[in-house]
Amino acid sequence: MNIDLKKLTIATAAAHLKAGDFTAVELTQAYLDLVAAKNREVNAYLEVFTDAITQARAADAVIKDGRQGPLTGIPCAIKDNILIQGRLASAASRMLQNYRAAYDATVIAKLKEAGVVFLGRTNMDEFAMGGSTENSAFGLTKNPHDLSRVAGGSSGGSAAAVAMDGALFALGTDTGGSIRQPASFCGVVGLKPTYGAVSRYGAIAMGSSLDQIGPLAKTVADAELVFKAIRGRDAFDSTTIDENTYNEPYAEHRTSKTAGRKPRVIGVPRHFLKDGVDAAVLGSFEAALASFERKGYEIQEIALPNISAALMVYYIIMPAEVSSNMARYDGVKYGLHIDGKDGIDDYFETRGAGFGREVIRRILLGTYVLSSGYYDAYYNRANAVRKMITDEFHKAFESVDVIATPTAPGPAFKIGEKTTDPVAMYLEDIFTVTANITGMPAISLPCGTVVREGAGLPIGLQLTAGHGHEQRLFDIGRDFLNEE
Ligand code: GLN
């Protein structure tokens, strides 16, 4: 049978499965056919699993029994830094090229329980360090909307897989924007949950105080379904929170002006949108605000005085944590091992051959900011500013429900355009890192396109909410995209 993958969402696919319009095996086969046709060009998947049909058969048995849940038989893609027991998990690094996961990440255990079909593992920047997927050791991922451009990163493979209709949803990880920025470049929805909302157990760590796993999907409703399936307290990650942790009654968060009303006030830090933002991005941002106003929202200008320091804070704290997390790749415990003259030489040889340039750059930066003479000047000071920025966001959320900015300063850039200039690449993260620094949830929503050289390039709108208020992002996001 012919299944129109373009039109499917998780909810509609689940309804068709339930009604018997097609089986999970047929649905999975349709995705496998599409991936076979498109992946050579796009390189969204590093590996397509040969047992996908077997998984789908198991889902069909569950559906036949009437024990179907909202994700039973739904084909999805998993970023290559999330462990699935027995399968390769390389983090797109030569260091882990042949590493097989010894256990399931908590999110994977939950998705298995929910009966999804894992189609394969997706490409990414090596160890999630980058914003274009050009840092993968296994070739870059191209943007399905324009093959001369990047898909964004570091979850570029996950975003491209969903955008090319090569999966109904994907998981990514987001340390400084790695779910939201590729979602923005590829025209899909991407959610970075509240820090602690989703267990990081079994995600290959980058910056442990910043990392979160989250969904990329075609609609807000789909992202919400996946988020609700993967969140929750987990004994294996002590930073996880119960889903009700932040769910104080809505009115208590509000000023008297808006207490008890539906979330309707959108804060905009205009002072932060002046420099370096593409005119087309600003244009679509203003159009989004106008559409919110037409829907009865109030737009309120807010001040976040130290927000311009967020990128600097991120590029101190993140490499500090990276340098510590990367220390475990010693050529003994996991992955690559290269014999040198002696034990210490094994270590140098292995790390020199196993890590790419960007990973090495960040290890150097991280060990520098943590070194005894500079610890106070960089690392401690960055942590103090991190606290100030978080306090400023808390204050802003006393009078607004969500904060809106563009997701990225521009649409997808050309392949190779920023690879020789790390700072230009880091500037891509200017709007996304704040949610990681503050631990707050943020979503990227498709917000129109700009035509460049004949191709329509998606632009993203980012909404950030206070801790634990994902629901506000979903409600407002659905309203914005006119989803039912
Ligand atoms: N682009 C950012 C960086 O290079 C974000 C990475 C991420 O979120 N994993 O650090």
PDB file of N, CA and C in Angstrom, residues 21 49 58 83 108 114 119 153 171 180 193 208 218-219 225 229 273 276 278 303 312 323 355 360 363 400 465 468 483:
ATOM      1  N   ASP A  21      -5.654   0.450   8.912  1.00  0.00           N
ATOM      2  CA  ASP A  21      -5.437   0.967   7.552  1.00  0.00           C
ATOM      3  C   ASP A  21      -4.090   0.508   7.002  1.00  0.00           C
ATOM      4  N   PHE A  49      18.948   0.211  11.120  1.00  0.00           N
ATOM      5  CA  PHE A  49      18.950  -1.088  11.793  1.00  0.00           C
ATOM      6  C   PHE A  49      18.278  -2.158  10.922  1.00  0.00           C
ATOM      7  N   ALA A  58       6.651  -7.042  16.228  1.00  0.00           N
ATOM      8  CA  ALA A  58       6.298  -7.117  17.655  1.00  0.00           C
ATOM      9  C   ALA A  58       5.237  -6.062  17.977  1.00  0.00           C
ATOM     10  N   LEU A  83      22.489   5.543  24.205  1.00  0.00           N
ATOM     11  CA  LEU A  83      22.803   4.108  24.162  1.00  0.00           C
ATOM     12  C   LEU A  83      21.574   3.222  23.983  1.00  0.00           C
ATOM     13  N   ILE A 108      15.619   5.207  26.256  1.00  0.00           N
ATOM     14  CA  ILE A 108      15.433   4.083  25.325  1.00  0.00           C
ATOM     15  C   ILE A 108      14.591   2.993  25.983  1.00  0.00           C
ATOM     16  N   ALA A 114       7.207   1.657  25.390  1.00  0.00           N
ATOM     17  CA  ALA A 114       6.101   2.278  24.644  1.00  0.00           C
ATOM     18  C   ALA A 114       5.882   1.618  23.281  1.00  0.00           C
ATOM     19  N   LEU A 119      14.498   2.968  13.918  1.00  0.00           N
ATOM     20  CA  LEU A 119      14.927   2.785  12.526  1.00  0.00           C
ATOM     21  C   LEU A 119      16.443   2.811  12.399  1.00  0.00           C
ATOM     22  N   GLY A 153      23.336  21.658  13.971  1.00  0.00           N
ATOM     23  CA  GLY A 153      23.929  20.638  14.819  1.00  0.00           C
ATOM     24  C   GLY A 153      23.848  21.026  16.277  1.00  0.00           C
ATOM     25  N   LEU A 171      15.111  11.459  18.614  1.00  0.00           N
ATOM     26  CA  LEU A 171      15.653  12.024  19.842  1.00  0.00           C
ATOM     27  C   LEU A 171      16.965  12.715  19.509  1.00  0.00           C
ATOM     28  N   ARG A 180      17.454  22.492  19.240  1.00  0.00           N
ATOM     29  CA  ARG A 180      16.660  23.614  18.715  1.00  0.00           C
ATOM     30  C   ARG A 180      17.226  24.209  17.434  1.00  0.00           C
ATOM     31  N   PRO A 193      14.084  20.101  27.131  1.00  0.00           N
ATOM     32  CA  PRO A 193      13.306  20.112  28.370  1.00  0.00           C
ATOM     33  C   PRO A 193      14.036  20.827  29.517  1.00  0.00           C
ATOM     34  N   SER A 208      27.825  18.099  31.641  1.00  0.00           N
ATOM     35  CA  SER A 208      26.804  17.415  32.442  1.00  0.00           C
ATOM     36  C   SER A 208      25.817  18.344  33.145  1.00  0.00           C
ATOM     37  N   LYS A 218       7.460  16.617  13.925  1.00  0.00           N
ATOM     38  CA  LYS A 218       6.872  17.484  12.905  1.00  0.00           C
ATOM     39  C   LYS A 218       5.888  18.481  13.496  1.00  0.00           C
ATOM     40  N   THR A 219       5.270  18.129  14.626  1.00  0.00           N
ATOM     41  CA  THR A 219       4.290  19.024  15.244  1.00  0.00           C
ATOM     42  C   THR A 219       4.577  19.155  16.739  1.00  0.00           C
ATOM     43  N   LEU A 225       3.912  14.451  22.997  1.00  0.00           N
ATOM     44  CA  LEU A 225       3.714  13.007  23.231  1.00  0.00           C
ATOM     45  C   LEU A 225       5.032  12.321  23.589  1.00  0.00           C
ATOM     46  N   ALA A 229       6.483  10.695  27.183  1.00  0.00           N
ATOM     47  CA  ALA A 229       6.876   9.279  27.258  1.00  0.00           C
ATOM     48  C   ALA A 229       8.275   9.100  27.853  1.00  0.00           C
ATOM     49  N   LEU A 273      18.344  41.827  20.458  1.00  0.00           N
ATOM     50  CA  LEU A 273      18.111  41.386  19.072  1.00  0.00           C
ATOM     51  C   LEU A 273      18.702  42.355  18.054  1.00  0.00           C
ATOM     52  N   GLY A 276      23.855  41.510  14.556  1.00  0.00           N
ATOM     53  CA  GLY A 276      24.251  40.217  14.006  1.00  0.00           C
ATOM     54  C   GLY A 276      23.111  39.278  13.662  1.00  0.00           C
ATOM     55  N   ASP A 278      20.208  38.130  11.096  1.00  0.00           N
ATOM     56  CA  ASP A 278      19.809  38.208   9.695  1.00  0.00           C
ATOM     57  C   ASP A 278      18.471  38.958   9.562  1.00  0.00           C
ATOM     58  N   ALA A 303      13.721  43.302  30.094  1.00  0.00           N
ATOM     59  CA  ALA A 303      15.168  43.526  30.154  1.00  0.00           C
ATOM     60  C   ALA A 303      15.833  42.309  30.791  1.00  0.00           C
ATOM     61  N   MET A 312      29.452  33.748  26.531  1.00  0.00           N
ATOM     62  CA  MET A 312      30.791  33.633  27.140  1.00  0.00           C
ATOM     63  C   MET A 312      30.758  32.664  28.318  1.00  0.00           C
ATOM     64  N   SER A 323      36.113  18.885  29.221  1.00  0.00           N
ATOM     65  CA  SER A 323      37.471  18.378  29.456  1.00  0.00           C
ATOM     66  C   SER A 323      37.430  17.276  30.519  1.00  0.00           C
ATOM     67  N   PHE A 355      40.268  11.600  18.719  1.00  0.00           N
ATOM     68  CA  PHE A 355      39.484  12.839  18.796  1.00  0.00           C
ATOM     69  C   PHE A 355      39.718  13.732  17.586  1.00  0.00           C
ATOM     70  N   ILE A 360      39.353  18.344  20.557  1.00  0.00           N
ATOM     71  CA  ILE A 360      40.659  18.680  21.145  1.00  0.00           C
ATOM     72  C   ILE A 360      40.689  20.155  21.557  1.00  0.00           C
ATOM     73  N   ILE A 363      38.839  20.477  24.821  1.00  0.00           N
ATOM     74  CA  ILE A 363      39.566  19.913  25.959  1.00  0.00           C
ATOM     75  C   ILE A 363      40.657  20.906  26.392  1.00  0.00           C
ATOM     76  N   VAL A 400       5.892  37.749  32.732  1.00  0.00           N
ATOM     77  CA  VAL A 400       5.551  37.187  31.415  1.00  0.00           C
ATOM     78  C   VAL A 400       5.450  35.663  31.520  1.00  0.00           C
ATOM     79  N   ALA A 465      10.391  28.981  28.711  1.00  0.00           N
ATOM     80  CA  ALA A 465       9.492  29.127  29.865  1.00  0.00           C
ATOM     81  C   ALA A 465      10.283  28.894  31.150  1.00  0.00           C
ATOM     82  N   GLY A 468      10.090  23.720  34.499  1.00  0.00           N
ATOM     83  CA  GLY A 468       8.943  22.825  34.644  1.00  0.00           C
ATOM     84  C   GLY A 468       7.713  23.228  33.850  1.00  0.00           C
ATOM     85  N   GLU A 483      -2.257  24.280  15.370  1.00  0.00           N
ATOM     86  CA  GLU A 483      -2.544  22.848  15.465  1.00  0.00           C
ATOM     87  C   GLU A 483      -3.838  22.672  16.244  1.00  0.00           C
TER      88      GLU A 483
END
